[in-house]
mmCIF file of C-alpha atoms in Angstrom:
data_model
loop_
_atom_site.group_PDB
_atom_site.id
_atom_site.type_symbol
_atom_site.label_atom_id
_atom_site.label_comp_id
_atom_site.label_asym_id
_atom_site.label_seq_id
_atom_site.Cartn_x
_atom_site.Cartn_y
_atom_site.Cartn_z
ATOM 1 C CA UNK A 1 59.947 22.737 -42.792
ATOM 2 C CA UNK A 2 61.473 21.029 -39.776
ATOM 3 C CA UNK A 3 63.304 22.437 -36.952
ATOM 4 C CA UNK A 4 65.936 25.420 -37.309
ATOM 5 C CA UNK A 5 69.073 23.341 -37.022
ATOM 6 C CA UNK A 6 67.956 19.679 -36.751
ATOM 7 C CA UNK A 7 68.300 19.040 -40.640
ATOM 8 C CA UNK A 8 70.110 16.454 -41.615
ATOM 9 C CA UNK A 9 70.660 14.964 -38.396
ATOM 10 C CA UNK A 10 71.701 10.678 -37.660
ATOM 11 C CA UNK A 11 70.954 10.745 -41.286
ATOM 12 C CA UNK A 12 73.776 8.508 -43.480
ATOM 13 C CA UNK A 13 76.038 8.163 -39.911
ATOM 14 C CA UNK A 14 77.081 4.821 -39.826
ATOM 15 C CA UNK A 15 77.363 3.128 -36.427
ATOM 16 C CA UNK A 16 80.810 2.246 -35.377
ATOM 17 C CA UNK A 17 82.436 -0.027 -32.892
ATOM 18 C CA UNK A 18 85.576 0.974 -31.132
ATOM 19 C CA UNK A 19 88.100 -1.051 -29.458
ATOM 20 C CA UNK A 20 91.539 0.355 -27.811
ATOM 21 C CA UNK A 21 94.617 -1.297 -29.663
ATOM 22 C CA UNK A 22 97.550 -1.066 -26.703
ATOM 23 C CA UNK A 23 100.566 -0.958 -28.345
ATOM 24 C CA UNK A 24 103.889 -0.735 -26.376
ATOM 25 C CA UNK A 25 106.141 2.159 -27.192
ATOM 26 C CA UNK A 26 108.710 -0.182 -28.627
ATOM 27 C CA UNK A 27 105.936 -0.792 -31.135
ATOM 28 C CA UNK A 28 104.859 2.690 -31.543
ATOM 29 C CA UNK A 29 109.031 3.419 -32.146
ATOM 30 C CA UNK A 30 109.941 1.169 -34.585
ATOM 31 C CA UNK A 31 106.279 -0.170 -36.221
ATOM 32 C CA UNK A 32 105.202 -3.507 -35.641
ATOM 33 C CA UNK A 33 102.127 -5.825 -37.028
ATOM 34 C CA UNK A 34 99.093 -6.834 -34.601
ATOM 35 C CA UNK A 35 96.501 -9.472 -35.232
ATOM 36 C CA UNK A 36 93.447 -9.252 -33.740
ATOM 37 C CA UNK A 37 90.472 -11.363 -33.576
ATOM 38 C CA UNK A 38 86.820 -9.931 -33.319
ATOM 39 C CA UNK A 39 83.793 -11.605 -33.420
ATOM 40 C CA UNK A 40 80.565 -10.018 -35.160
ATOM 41 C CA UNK A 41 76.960 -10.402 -35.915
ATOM 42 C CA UNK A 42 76.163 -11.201 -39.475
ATOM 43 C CA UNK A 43 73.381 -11.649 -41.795
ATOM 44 C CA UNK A 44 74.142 -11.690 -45.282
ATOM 45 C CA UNK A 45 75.236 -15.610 -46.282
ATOM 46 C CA UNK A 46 78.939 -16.131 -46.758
ATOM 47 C CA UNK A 47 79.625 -13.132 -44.195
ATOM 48 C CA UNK A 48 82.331 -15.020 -41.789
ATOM 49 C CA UNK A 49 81.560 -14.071 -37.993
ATOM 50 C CA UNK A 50 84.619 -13.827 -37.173
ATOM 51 C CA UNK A 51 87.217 -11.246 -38.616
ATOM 52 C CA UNK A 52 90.974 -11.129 -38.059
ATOM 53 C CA UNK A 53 92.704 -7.782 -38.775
ATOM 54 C CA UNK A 54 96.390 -7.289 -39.561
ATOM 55 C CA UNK A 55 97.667 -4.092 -38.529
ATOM 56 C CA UNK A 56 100.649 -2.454 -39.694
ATOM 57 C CA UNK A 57 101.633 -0.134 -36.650
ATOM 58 C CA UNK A 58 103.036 3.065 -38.115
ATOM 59 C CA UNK A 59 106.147 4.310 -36.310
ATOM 60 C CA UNK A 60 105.644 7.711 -34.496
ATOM 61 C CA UNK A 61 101.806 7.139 -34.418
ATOM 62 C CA UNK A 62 100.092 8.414 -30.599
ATOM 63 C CA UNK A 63 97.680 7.637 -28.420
ATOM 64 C CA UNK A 64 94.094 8.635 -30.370
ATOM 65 C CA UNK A 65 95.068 7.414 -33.666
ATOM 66 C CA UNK A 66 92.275 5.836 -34.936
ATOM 67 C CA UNK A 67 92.220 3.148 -37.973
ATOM 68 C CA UNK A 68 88.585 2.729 -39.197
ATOM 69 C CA UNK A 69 87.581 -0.610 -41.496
ATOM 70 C CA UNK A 70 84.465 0.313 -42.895
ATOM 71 C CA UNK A 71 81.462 -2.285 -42.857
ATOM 72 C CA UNK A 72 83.852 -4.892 -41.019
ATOM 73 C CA UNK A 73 81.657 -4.775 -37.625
ATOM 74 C CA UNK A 74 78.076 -6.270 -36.783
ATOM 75 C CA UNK A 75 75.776 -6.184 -39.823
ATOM 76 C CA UNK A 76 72.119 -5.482 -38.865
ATOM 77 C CA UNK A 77 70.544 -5.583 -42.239
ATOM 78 C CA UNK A 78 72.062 -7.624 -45.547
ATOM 79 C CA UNK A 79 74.904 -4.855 -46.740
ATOM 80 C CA UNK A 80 74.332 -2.889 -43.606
ATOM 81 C CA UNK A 81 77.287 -3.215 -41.035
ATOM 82 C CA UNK A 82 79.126 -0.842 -38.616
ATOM 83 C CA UNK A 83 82.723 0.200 -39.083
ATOM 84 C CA UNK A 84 85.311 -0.874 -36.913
ATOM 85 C CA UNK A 85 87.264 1.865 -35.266
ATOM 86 C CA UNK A 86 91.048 1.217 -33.691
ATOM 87 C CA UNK A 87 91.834 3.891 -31.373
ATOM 88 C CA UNK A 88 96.367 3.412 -30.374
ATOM 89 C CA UNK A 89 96.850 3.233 -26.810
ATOM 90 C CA UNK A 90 100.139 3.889 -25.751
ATOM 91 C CA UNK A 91 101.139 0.713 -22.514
ATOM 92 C CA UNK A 92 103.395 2.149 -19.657
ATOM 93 C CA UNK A 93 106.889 1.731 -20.821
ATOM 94 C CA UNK A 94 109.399 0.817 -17.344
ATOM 95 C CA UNK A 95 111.840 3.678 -18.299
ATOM 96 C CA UNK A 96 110.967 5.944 -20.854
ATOM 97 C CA UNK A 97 107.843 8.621 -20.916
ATOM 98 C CA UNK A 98 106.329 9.860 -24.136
ATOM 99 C CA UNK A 99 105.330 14.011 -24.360
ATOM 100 C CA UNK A 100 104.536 14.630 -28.376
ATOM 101 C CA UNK A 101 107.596 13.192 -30.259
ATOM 102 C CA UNK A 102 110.057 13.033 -27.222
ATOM 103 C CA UNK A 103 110.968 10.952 -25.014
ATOM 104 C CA UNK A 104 111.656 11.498 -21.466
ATOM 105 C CA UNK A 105 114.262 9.253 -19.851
ATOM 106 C CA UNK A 106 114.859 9.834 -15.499
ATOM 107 C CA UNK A 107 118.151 9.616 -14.362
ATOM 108 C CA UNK A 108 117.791 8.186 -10.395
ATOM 109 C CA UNK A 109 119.861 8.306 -7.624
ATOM 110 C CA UNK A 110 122.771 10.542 -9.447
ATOM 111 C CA UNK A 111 125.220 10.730 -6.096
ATOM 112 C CA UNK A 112 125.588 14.450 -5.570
ATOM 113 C CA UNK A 113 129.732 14.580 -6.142
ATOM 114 C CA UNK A 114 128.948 13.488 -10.275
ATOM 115 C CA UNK A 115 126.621 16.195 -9.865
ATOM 116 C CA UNK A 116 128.446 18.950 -9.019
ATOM 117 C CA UNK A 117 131.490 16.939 -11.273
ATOM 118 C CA UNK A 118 129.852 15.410 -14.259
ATOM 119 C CA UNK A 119 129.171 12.002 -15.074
ATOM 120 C CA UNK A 120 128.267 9.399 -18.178
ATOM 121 C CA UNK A 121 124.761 8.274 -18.309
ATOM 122 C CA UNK A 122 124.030 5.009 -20.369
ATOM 123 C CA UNK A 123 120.704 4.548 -21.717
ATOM 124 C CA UNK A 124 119.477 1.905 -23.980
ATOM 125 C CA UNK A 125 117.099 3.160 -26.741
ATOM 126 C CA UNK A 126 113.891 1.769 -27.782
ATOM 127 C CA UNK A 127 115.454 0.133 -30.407
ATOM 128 C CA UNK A 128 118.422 -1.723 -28.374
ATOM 129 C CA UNK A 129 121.067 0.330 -29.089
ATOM 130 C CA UNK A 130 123.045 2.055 -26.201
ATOM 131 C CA UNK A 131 123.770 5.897 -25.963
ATOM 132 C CA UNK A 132 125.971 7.297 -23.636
ATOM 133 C CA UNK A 133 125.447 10.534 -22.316
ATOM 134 C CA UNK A 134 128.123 12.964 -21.117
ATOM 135 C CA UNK A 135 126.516 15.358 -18.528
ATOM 136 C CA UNK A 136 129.416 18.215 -18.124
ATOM 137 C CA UNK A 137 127.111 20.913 -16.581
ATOM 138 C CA UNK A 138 126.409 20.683 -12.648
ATOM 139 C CA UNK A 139 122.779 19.179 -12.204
ATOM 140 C CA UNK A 140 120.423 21.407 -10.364
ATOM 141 C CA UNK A 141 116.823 19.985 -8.999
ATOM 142 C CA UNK A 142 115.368 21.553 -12.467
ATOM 143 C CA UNK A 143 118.001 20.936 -14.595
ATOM 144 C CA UNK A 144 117.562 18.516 -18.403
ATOM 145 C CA UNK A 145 119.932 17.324 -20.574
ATOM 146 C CA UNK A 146 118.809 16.777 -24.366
ATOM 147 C CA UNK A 147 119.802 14.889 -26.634
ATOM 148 C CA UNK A 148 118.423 15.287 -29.820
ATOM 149 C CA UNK A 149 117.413 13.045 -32.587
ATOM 150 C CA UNK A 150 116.620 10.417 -30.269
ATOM 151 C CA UNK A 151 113.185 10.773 -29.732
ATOM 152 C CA UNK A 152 109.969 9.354 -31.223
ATOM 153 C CA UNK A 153 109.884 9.157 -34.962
ATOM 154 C CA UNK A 154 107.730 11.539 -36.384
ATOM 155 C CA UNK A 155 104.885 10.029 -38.375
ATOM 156 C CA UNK A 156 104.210 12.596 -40.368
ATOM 157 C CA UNK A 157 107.868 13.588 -41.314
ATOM 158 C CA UNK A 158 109.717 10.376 -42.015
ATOM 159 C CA UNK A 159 113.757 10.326 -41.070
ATOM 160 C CA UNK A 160 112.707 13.005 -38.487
ATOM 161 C CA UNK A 161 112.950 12.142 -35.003
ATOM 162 C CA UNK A 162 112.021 13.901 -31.592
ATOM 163 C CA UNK A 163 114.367 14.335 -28.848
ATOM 164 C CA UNK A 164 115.363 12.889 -25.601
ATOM 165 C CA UNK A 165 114.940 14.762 -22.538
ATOM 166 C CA UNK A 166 116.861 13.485 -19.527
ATOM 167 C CA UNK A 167 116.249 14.714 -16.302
ATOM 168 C CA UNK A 168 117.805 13.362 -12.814
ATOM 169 C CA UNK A 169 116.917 12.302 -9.285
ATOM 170 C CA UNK A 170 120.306 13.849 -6.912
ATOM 171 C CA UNK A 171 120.624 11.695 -4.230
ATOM 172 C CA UNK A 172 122.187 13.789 -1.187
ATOM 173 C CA UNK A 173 124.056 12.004 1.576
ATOM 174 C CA UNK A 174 122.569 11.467 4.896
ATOM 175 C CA UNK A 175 125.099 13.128 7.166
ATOM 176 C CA UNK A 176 128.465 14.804 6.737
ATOM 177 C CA UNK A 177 131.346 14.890 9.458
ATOM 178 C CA UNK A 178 132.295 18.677 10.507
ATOM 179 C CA UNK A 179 135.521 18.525 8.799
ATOM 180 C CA UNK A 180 134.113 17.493 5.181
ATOM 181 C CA UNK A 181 131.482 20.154 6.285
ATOM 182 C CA UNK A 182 134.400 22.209 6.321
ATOM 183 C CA UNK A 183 136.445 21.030 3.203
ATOM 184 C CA UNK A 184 133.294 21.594 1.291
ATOM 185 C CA UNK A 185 132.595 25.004 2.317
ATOM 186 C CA UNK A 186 136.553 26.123 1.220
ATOM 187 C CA UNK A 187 135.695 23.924 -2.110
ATOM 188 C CA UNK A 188 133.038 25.783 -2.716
ATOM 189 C CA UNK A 189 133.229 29.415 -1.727
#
C-alpha cells in the first residue's frame, strides 16, 4: 500500500508565511513591543484583510526565534488560512557585537603607553548606563578583558545575564627618535 516511506506526507501541514521581524539589540536587551501591519487574502465574511500584530519582544531572544500566529495569514478556503511565522533578526548595532548571550564591545585606538600601563575604558551599556572598566594587565594583540554579568539577558534563565568581552585595537606610534628608542629598551629589559 503506497510507497515505502512516502506515508503521510503534505498531509495536515499547514502553509505558513514568514516575514523577518528586525529588532535592534537594544530591543532584544531590554524587550520592547512592535506593531506590524500585514495585509492578507480572505474569504470567510467578517475576516478583516488587514491584521495588526503586537509583539512583546522577549529580552535575551536571538536571531531565529520564530513566533507563529496560527490561521492569521491568507485564507484559501472558509476556515482554511496559513499561519504567520516571525522569524527575530538581530539589526547591526554601531558598537556592540552579539556571540550567544555576550556581548562583544572593541576598544580602538588604545595608545600603546596605557597599554603597556593600564587604562579606564568607559562603555555605555545597552541600557544607558555607563561602566567603567579598569584594564590593569598589559594588552597584547590577543588579549580580552571580561566583564561579567553584563551581557545579553538570558531568555531562558531570567536575572541571568551573559558577559562582556572587550577586546582592543593598540595603536603604535609612527616613528620613535633614537634616544626614546633607547630609554625604552633600558625600560624594558
Amino acid at each position: 500500500p503506497g510507497m515505502p516511506g512516502m506515508s503521510g506526507m503534505g498531509v495536515g501541514k499547514k502553509q505558513q508565511h514568514s516575514h523577518d521581524l528586525n529588532c535592534s539589540l537594544t530591543d532584544l536587551y531590554q524587550g520592547a513591543t512592535k506593531k506590524l501591519k500585514i495585509t492578507r487574502q480572505s474569504v470567510s465574511a467578517g475576516r478583516s484583510k488587514e491584521h495588526t500584530f503586537e509583539i512583546a519582544i522577549k529580552p535575551g531572544w536571538k536571531d531565529g526565534t520564530k513566533l507563529t500566529y496560527p490561521g492569521e495569514g491568507d485564507e484559501s478556503k472558509p476556515g482554511q488560512a496559513q499561519d504567520i511565522v516571525f522569524v527575530i533578526k538581530t539589526k547591526a548595532h554601531e558598537h556592540f557585537t552579539r556571540n550567544g548571550s555576550d556581548l562583544i564591545f572593541h576598544v580602538k585606538n588604545v595608545p600603546l603607553v596605557q597599554a603597556l600601563t593600564g587604562f579606564e575604558v568607559d562603555v555605555t551599556s545597552l541600557d544607558g548606563r555607563n561602566i567603567k572598566v579598569n584594564v590593569r594587565d598589559i594588552v597584547s594583540p590577543s588579549y580580552t578583558k571580561l566583564v561579567r554579568g553584563e551581557g545579553m539577558p538570558k531568555s531562558k534563565e531570567p536575572g541571568v545575564k551573559g558577559d562582556m568581552i572587550l577586546t582592543f585595537d593598540v595603536k603604535y606610534p609612527r616613528t620613535l627618535s633614537d634616544q626614546v628608542k633607547l630609554q625604552l629598551k633600558a625600560a624594558l629589559s
